[in-house]
Structures are given as structure tokens and as C-alpha cells.
Amino acid sequence: MAIELDQVEYGTKSGYRMVLDSNNFSLSHALRYSLSNARHLMLYVQEGTPFVIDKIYILNVTSGTERLFSMMKPFMSTSLINKVIIKSVPKTNEFIKTLPQTIVPKDYGGLAPIMSETNEILKQKLLDNRDYFLDEEKLRNGNVKDEVDTTVGENDKDNINSFKNLSID
């Protein structure tokens, strides 16, 4: 929903760059993840996302993250594998220095608001647009009725013997 809101407000982009921090992700997390879940997640990422993924940066990679990535790799297309860039803990700081500091959160030494503040701003933005998302959901699920009356009256039924004879003005 956050990316959809971004597209509504600012228009579509040629691609999104995702940054994932795996700092608190351990090997025990990876062991709880089933192959079935990995396959479904990769299917969604490759076929179901309503936006183009340009790059996926995975920061602070630990052995658990590497294990999960190796589990998912068989379900990933070559183009998606080429978009994933893994940064180990020492390389993460070097990578963050290459980014514009105005977009890097203060948690990581940048000038942007801390992550919890950014999350609260996003949450409020989504709540402010709640009606839009509810209306969109109805539209996508087919719950919105057409305003045009398409029923055939009793008098018209006698005039229509088959679809071959049906004339549309």
C-alpha cells in the first residue's frame, strides 16, 4: 500500500530500489522459513508486485541471511538474482556513505528522520488515505455496481429471439 500511495502521489517510476537491513535476522529465523513460503514469496516478488524492482540491497548480512538467500535462489529468476546486492556488516557502512545523506536515516548516520519517526509518518499517511484504499478494494473486487441499467424489460424480451437478431443502437 505504501508503494501504491507513492505512485498515486508522485506518479510511476522506472524502478524502486529496496534496502533491507538483516541486522537482527539470525540463523534460527532462517530455519523457521519453509521452502513453500520461499517459493510463494519469490513468485509474488517476480510476478505479482505492481512496481518494477530496480535493485534489492541486503545490508548487515549474517549467516542466517545467507542461508535464507541460498534457500530462495532456486525459485528466483536470473534477472532477480542479478538485482540482489548483498553487503556484509563491514561493507554496509561503506555502502551507506555512498548514498545521499538526506535519505539515510539518523539511525545509520544520515540526516533523514530516524526509522521509527519515518514509520509513524508513513502510518499516518496511510490512515489519512484509508477511504481511498477501501474504495480501491471495492473496485478491484468487483463490488462496485455499474450505474448503467443493463436489464432487459418484459416488453423487450419478445423482440429479441436470439443474439443474432439483436441490434444495438
PDB file of C-alpha atoms in Angstrom:
ATOM      1  CA  MET A   1       0.000   0.000   0.000  1.00  0.00           C
ATOM      2  CA  ALA A   2       2.890   2.344   0.706  1.00  0.00           C
ATOM      3  CA  ILE A   3       4.257   1.992  -2.817  1.00  0.00           C
ATOM      4  CA  GLU A   4       0.778   2.349  -4.323  1.00  0.00           C
ATOM      5  CA  LEU A   5       0.312   5.569  -2.353  1.00  0.00           C
ATOM      6  CA  ASP A   6       3.704   6.782  -3.582  1.00  0.00           C
ATOM      7  CA  GLN A   7       2.649   6.065  -7.174  1.00  0.00           C
ATOM      8  CA  VAL A   8      -0.666   7.885  -6.725  1.00  0.00           C
ATOM      9  CA  GLU A   9       1.025  10.945  -5.203  1.00  0.00           C
ATOM     10  CA  TYR A  10       4.153  11.174  -7.369  1.00  0.00           C
ATOM     11  CA  GLY A  11       3.441   9.015 -10.427  1.00  0.00           C
ATOM     12  CA  THR A  12       5.130   5.833 -11.548  1.00  0.00           C
ATOM     13  CA  LYS A  13       8.884   5.433 -11.515  1.00  0.00           C
ATOM     14  CA  SER A  14      11.215   3.448 -13.728  1.00  0.00           C
ATOM     15  CA  GLY A  15      12.102   1.225 -10.762  1.00  0.00           C
ATOM     16  CA  TYR A  16      12.325   1.042  -6.989  1.00  0.00           C
ATOM     17  CA  ARG A  17      15.461   0.298  -5.009  1.00  0.00           C
ATOM     18  CA  MET A  18      14.715  -1.665  -1.876  1.00  0.00           C
ATOM     19  CA  VAL A  19      17.059  -1.594   1.104  1.00  0.00           C
ATOM     20  CA  LEU A  20      16.648  -4.401   3.652  1.00  0.00           C
ATOM     21  CA  ASP A  21      18.599  -4.494   6.896  1.00  0.00           C
ATOM     22  CA  SER A  22      19.131  -8.035   8.144  1.00  0.00           C
ATOM     23  CA  ASN A  23      20.900  -6.907  11.318  1.00  0.00           C
ATOM     24  CA  ASN A  24      18.518  -8.697  13.719  1.00  0.00           C
ATOM     25  CA  PHE A  25      17.952 -11.685  11.432  1.00  0.00           C
ATOM     26  CA  SER A  26      19.570 -14.857  12.757  1.00  0.00           C
ATOM     27  CA  LEU A  27      20.033 -18.435  11.633  1.00  0.00           C
ATOM     28  CA  SER A  28      17.082 -19.501  13.811  1.00  0.00           C
ATOM     29  CA  HIS A  29      14.824 -17.230  11.734  1.00  0.00           C
ATOM     30  CA  ALA A  30      16.046 -18.862   8.525  1.00  0.00           C
ATOM     31  CA  LEU A  31      15.414 -22.356   9.882  1.00  0.00           C
ATOM     32  CA  ARG A  32      11.762 -21.493  10.592  1.00  0.00           C
ATOM     33  CA  TYR A  33      11.175 -20.431   6.982  1.00  0.00           C
ATOM     34  CA  SER A  34       9.747 -23.236   4.832  1.00  0.00           C
ATOM     35  CA  LEU A  35      10.577 -23.899   1.186  1.00  0.00           C
ATOM     36  CA  SER A  36       6.905 -23.461   0.341  1.00  0.00           C
ATOM     37  CA  ASN A  37       6.918 -19.943   1.817  1.00  0.00           C
ATOM     38  CA  ALA A  38      10.141 -19.128  -0.021  1.00  0.00           C
ATOM     39  CA  ARG A  39       8.639 -20.257  -3.326  1.00  0.00           C
ATOM     40  CA  HIS A  40       5.438 -18.247  -2.794  1.00  0.00           C
ATOM     41  CA  LEU A  41       7.366 -15.131  -1.778  1.00  0.00           C
ATOM     42  CA  MET A  42       9.614 -15.307  -4.832  1.00  0.00           C
ATOM     43  CA  LEU A  43       6.637 -15.923  -7.113  1.00  0.00           C
ATOM     44  CA  TYR A  44       4.978 -12.784  -5.731  1.00  0.00           C
ATOM     45  CA  VAL A  45       8.152 -10.677  -5.950  1.00  0.00           C
ATOM     46  CA  GLN A  46       8.729 -11.709  -9.569  1.00  0.00           C
ATOM     47  CA  GLU A  47       5.159 -11.828 -10.890  1.00  0.00           C
ATOM     48  CA  GLY A  48       2.827 -10.031  -8.501  1.00  0.00           C
ATOM     49  CA  THR A  49       4.405  -6.762  -7.453  1.00  0.00           C
ATOM     50  CA  PRO A  50       2.682  -3.774  -9.068  1.00  0.00           C
ATOM     51  CA  PHE A  51       6.008  -1.977  -9.469  1.00  0.00           C
ATOM     52  CA  VAL A  52       9.396  -2.556 -11.063  1.00  0.00           C
ATOM     53  CA  ILE A  53      12.216  -3.605  -8.751  1.00  0.00           C
ATOM     54  CA  ASP A  54      15.465  -1.993  -9.856  1.00  0.00           C
ATOM     55  CA  LYS A  55      17.766  -3.282  -7.098  1.00  0.00           C
ATOM     56  CA  ILE A  56      17.469  -5.038  -3.740  1.00  0.00           C
ATOM     57  CA  TYR A  57      20.218  -4.178  -1.280  1.00  0.00           C
ATOM     58  CA  ILE A  58      20.513  -6.508   1.710  1.00  0.00           C
ATOM     59  CA  LEU A  59      22.644  -4.915   4.431  1.00  0.00           C
ATOM     60  CA  ASN A  60      24.386  -6.352   7.502  1.00  0.00           C
ATOM     61  CA  VAL A  61      24.240  -9.858   6.071  1.00  0.00           C
ATOM     62  CA  THR A  62      24.738 -12.638   8.600  1.00  0.00           C
ATOM     63  CA  SER A  63      24.954 -16.400   8.156  1.00  0.00           C
ATOM     64  CA  GLY A  64      21.168 -16.622   8.691  1.00  0.00           C
ATOM     65  CA  THR A  65      20.522 -14.193   5.858  1.00  0.00           C
ATOM     66  CA  GLU A  66      22.927 -16.039   3.580  1.00  0.00           C
ATOM     67  CA  ARG A  67      21.183 -19.323   4.383  1.00  0.00           C
ATOM     68  CA  LEU A  68      17.739 -17.862   3.605  1.00  0.00           C
ATOM     69  CA  PHE A  69      19.025 -16.320   0.370  1.00  0.00           C
ATOM     70  CA  SER A  70      20.503 -19.657  -0.734  1.00  0.00           C
ATOM     71  CA  MET A  71      17.123 -21.300   0.058  1.00  0.00           C
ATOM     72  CA  MET A  72      15.299 -18.789  -2.142  1.00  0.00           C
ATOM     73  CA  LYS A  73      17.779 -18.742  -5.008  1.00  0.00           C
ATOM     74  CA  PRO A  74      16.324 -21.797  -6.843  1.00  0.00           C
ATOM     75  CA  PHE A  75      12.967 -20.005  -7.001  1.00  0.00           C
ATOM     76  CA  MET A  76      14.445 -16.754  -8.323  1.00  0.00           C
ATOM     77  CA  SER A  77      14.814 -15.790 -11.956  1.00  0.00           C
ATOM     78  CA  THR A  78      18.278 -14.894 -13.217  1.00  0.00           C
ATOM     79  CA  SER A  79      17.245 -11.267 -13.637  1.00  0.00           C
ATOM     80  CA  LEU A  80      16.110 -11.058  -9.997  1.00  0.00           C
ATOM     81  CA  ILE A  81      19.299 -12.730  -8.741  1.00  0.00           C
ATOM     82  CA  ASN A  82      21.285 -10.097 -10.648  1.00  0.00           C
ATOM     83  CA  LYS A  83      19.288  -7.331  -8.922  1.00  0.00           C
ATOM     84  CA  VAL A  84      20.146  -8.534  -5.402  1.00  0.00           C
ATOM     85  CA  ILE A  85      23.235  -6.933  -3.886  1.00  0.00           C
ATOM     86  CA  ILE A  86      24.436  -8.368  -0.587  1.00  0.00           C
ATOM     87  CA  LYS A  87      26.569  -6.286   1.779  1.00  0.00           C
ATOM     88  CA  SER A  88      28.335  -7.858   4.746  1.00  0.00           C
ATOM     89  CA  VAL A  89      28.486  -5.993   8.052  1.00  0.00           C
ATOM     90  CA  PRO A  90      31.799  -4.189   7.271  1.00  0.00           C
ATOM     91  CA  LYS A  91      30.690  -3.315   3.716  1.00  0.00           C
ATOM     92  CA  THR A  92      27.367  -1.870   4.941  1.00  0.00           C
ATOM     93  CA  ASN A  93      28.995   1.266   6.364  1.00  0.00           C
ATOM     94  CA  GLU A  94      30.907   1.842   3.115  1.00  0.00           C
ATOM     95  CA  PHE A  95      27.679   1.460   1.124  1.00  0.00           C
ATOM     96  CA  ILE A  96      25.743   3.886   3.347  1.00  0.00           C
ATOM     97  CA  LYS A  97      28.431   6.542   2.788  1.00  0.00           C
ATOM     98  CA  THR A  98      27.795   6.365  -0.984  1.00  0.00           C
ATOM     99  CA  LEU A  99      24.104   7.280  -0.570  1.00  0.00           C
ATOM    100  CA  PRO A 100      22.823  10.867  -0.405  1.00  0.00           C
ATOM    101  CA  GLN A 101      22.855  11.572   3.347  1.00  0.00           C
ATOM    102  CA  THR A 102      19.476  13.339   3.114  1.00  0.00           C
ATOM    103  CA  ILE A 103      17.770   9.972   2.533  1.00  0.00           C
ATOM    104  CA  VAL A 104      19.780   7.968   5.059  1.00  0.00           C
ATOM    105  CA  PRO A 105      18.037   7.742   8.475  1.00  0.00           C
ATOM    106  CA  LYS A 106      19.805   9.119  11.547  1.00  0.00           C
ATOM    107  CA  ASP A 107      19.882   5.540  12.862  1.00  0.00           C
ATOM    108  CA  TYR A 108      22.500   4.881  10.165  1.00  0.00           C
ATOM    109  CA  GLY A 109      24.373   8.178  10.474  1.00  0.00           C
ATOM    110  CA  GLY A 110      22.416  10.167   7.882  1.00  0.00           C
ATOM    111  CA  LEU A 111      20.314  13.323   8.029  1.00  0.00           C
ATOM    112  CA  ALA A 112      16.822  11.860   7.477  1.00  0.00           C
ATOM    113  CA  PRO A 113      14.490  11.262  10.454  1.00  0.00           C
ATOM    114  CA  ILE A 114      15.012   8.092  12.488  1.00  0.00           C
ATOM    115  CA  MET A 115      13.261   4.957  11.230  1.00  0.00           C
ATOM    116  CA  SER A 116      10.564   4.908  13.932  1.00  0.00           C
ATOM    117  CA  GLU A 117       9.657   8.515  13.064  1.00  0.00           C
ATOM    118  CA  THR A 118       9.539   7.698   9.346  1.00  0.00           C
ATOM    119  CA  ASN A 119       7.345   4.662  10.076  1.00  0.00           C
ATOM    120  CA  GLU A 120       4.916   6.807  12.091  1.00  0.00           C
ATOM    121  CA  ILE A 121       4.721   9.382   9.271  1.00  0.00           C
ATOM    122  CA  LEU A 122       4.010   6.604   6.759  1.00  0.00           C
ATOM    123  CA  LYS A 123       1.422   5.000   9.037  1.00  0.00           C
ATOM    124  CA  GLN A 124      -0.370   8.356   9.418  1.00  0.00           C
ATOM    125  CA  LYS A 125      -0.249   8.934   5.654  1.00  0.00           C
ATOM    126  CA  LEU A 126      -1.832   5.522   5.063  1.00  0.00           C
ATOM    127  CA  LEU A 127      -4.532   6.222   7.672  1.00  0.00           C
ATOM    128  CA  ASP A 128      -5.252   9.602   6.044  1.00  0.00           C
ATOM    129  CA  ASN A 129      -5.833   7.771   2.754  1.00  0.00           C
ATOM    130  CA  ARG A 130      -7.867   4.936   4.278  1.00  0.00           C
ATOM    131  CA  ASP A 131     -11.035   5.833   2.341  1.00  0.00           C
ATOM    132  CA  TYR A 132      -9.109   5.745  -0.941  1.00  0.00           C
ATOM    133  CA  PHE A 133      -7.797   2.234  -0.219  1.00  0.00           C
ATOM    134  CA  LEU A 134     -11.231   0.961   0.863  1.00  0.00           C
ATOM    135  CA  ASP A 135     -12.815   2.328  -2.342  1.00  0.00           C
ATOM    136  CA  GLU A 136      -9.985   0.839  -4.425  1.00  0.00           C
ATOM    137  CA  GLU A 137     -10.504  -2.535  -2.766  1.00  0.00           C
ATOM    138  CA  LYS A 138     -14.214  -2.490  -3.622  1.00  0.00           C
ATOM    139  CA  LEU A 139     -13.428  -1.532  -7.202  1.00  0.00           C
ATOM    140  CA  ARG A 140     -10.789  -4.257  -7.600  1.00  0.00           C
ATOM    141  CA  ASN A 141     -13.016  -6.920  -6.057  1.00  0.00           C
ATOM    142  CA  GLY A 142     -15.917  -6.038  -8.338  1.00  0.00           C
ATOM    143  CA  ASN A 143     -18.192  -4.822  -5.553  1.00  0.00           C
ATOM    144  CA  VAL A 144     -18.924  -1.517  -7.286  1.00  0.00           C
ATOM    145  CA  LYS A 145     -22.112  -1.732  -9.353  1.00  0.00           C
ATOM    146  CA  ASP A 146     -22.342  -0.138 -12.776  1.00  0.00           C
ATOM    147  CA  GLU A 147     -24.543   2.927 -12.932  1.00  0.00           C
ATOM    148  CA  VAL A 148     -25.959   1.830 -16.294  1.00  0.00           C
ATOM    149  CA  ASP A 149     -29.129  -0.277 -16.187  1.00  0.00           C
ATOM    150  CA  THR A 150     -28.456  -3.343 -18.354  1.00  0.00           C
ATOM    151  CA  THR A 151     -31.619  -5.281 -17.576  1.00  0.00           C
ATOM    152  CA  VAL A 152     -33.998  -6.227 -20.365  1.00  0.00           C
ATOM    153  CA  GLY A 153     -37.607  -5.208 -19.807  1.00  0.00           C
ATOM    154  CA  GLU A 154     -40.575  -7.591 -20.234  1.00  0.00           C
ATOM    155  CA  ASN A 155     -41.646  -5.872 -23.483  1.00  0.00           C
ATOM    156  CA  ASP A 156     -38.163  -6.141 -24.972  1.00  0.00           C
ATOM    157  CA  LYS A 157     -37.873  -9.900 -24.380  1.00  0.00           C
ATOM    158  CA  ASP A 158     -40.433 -10.630 -27.101  1.00  0.00           C
ATOM    159  CA  ASN A 159     -38.449  -8.634 -29.675  1.00  0.00           C
ATOM    160  CA  ILE A 160     -35.178 -10.473 -29.014  1.00  0.00           C
ATOM    161  CA  ASN A 161     -35.336 -14.031 -30.352  1.00  0.00           C
ATOM    162  CA  SER A 162     -31.604 -14.607 -30.382  1.00  0.00           C
ATOM    163  CA  PHE A 163     -28.367 -12.687 -30.199  1.00  0.00           C
ATOM    164  CA  LYS A 164     -28.119 -12.813 -33.999  1.00  0.00           C
ATOM    165  CA  ASN A 165     -31.203 -10.609 -34.275  1.00  0.00           C
ATOM    166  CA  LEU A 166     -30.111  -8.262 -31.501  1.00  0.00           C
ATOM    167  CA  SER A 167     -29.460  -4.786 -32.837  1.00  0.00           C
ATOM    168  CA  ILE A 168     -27.586  -2.269 -30.767  1.00  0.00           C
ATOM    169  CA  ASP A 169     -28.091   1.419 -31.476  1.00  0.00           C
TER     170      ASP A 169
END
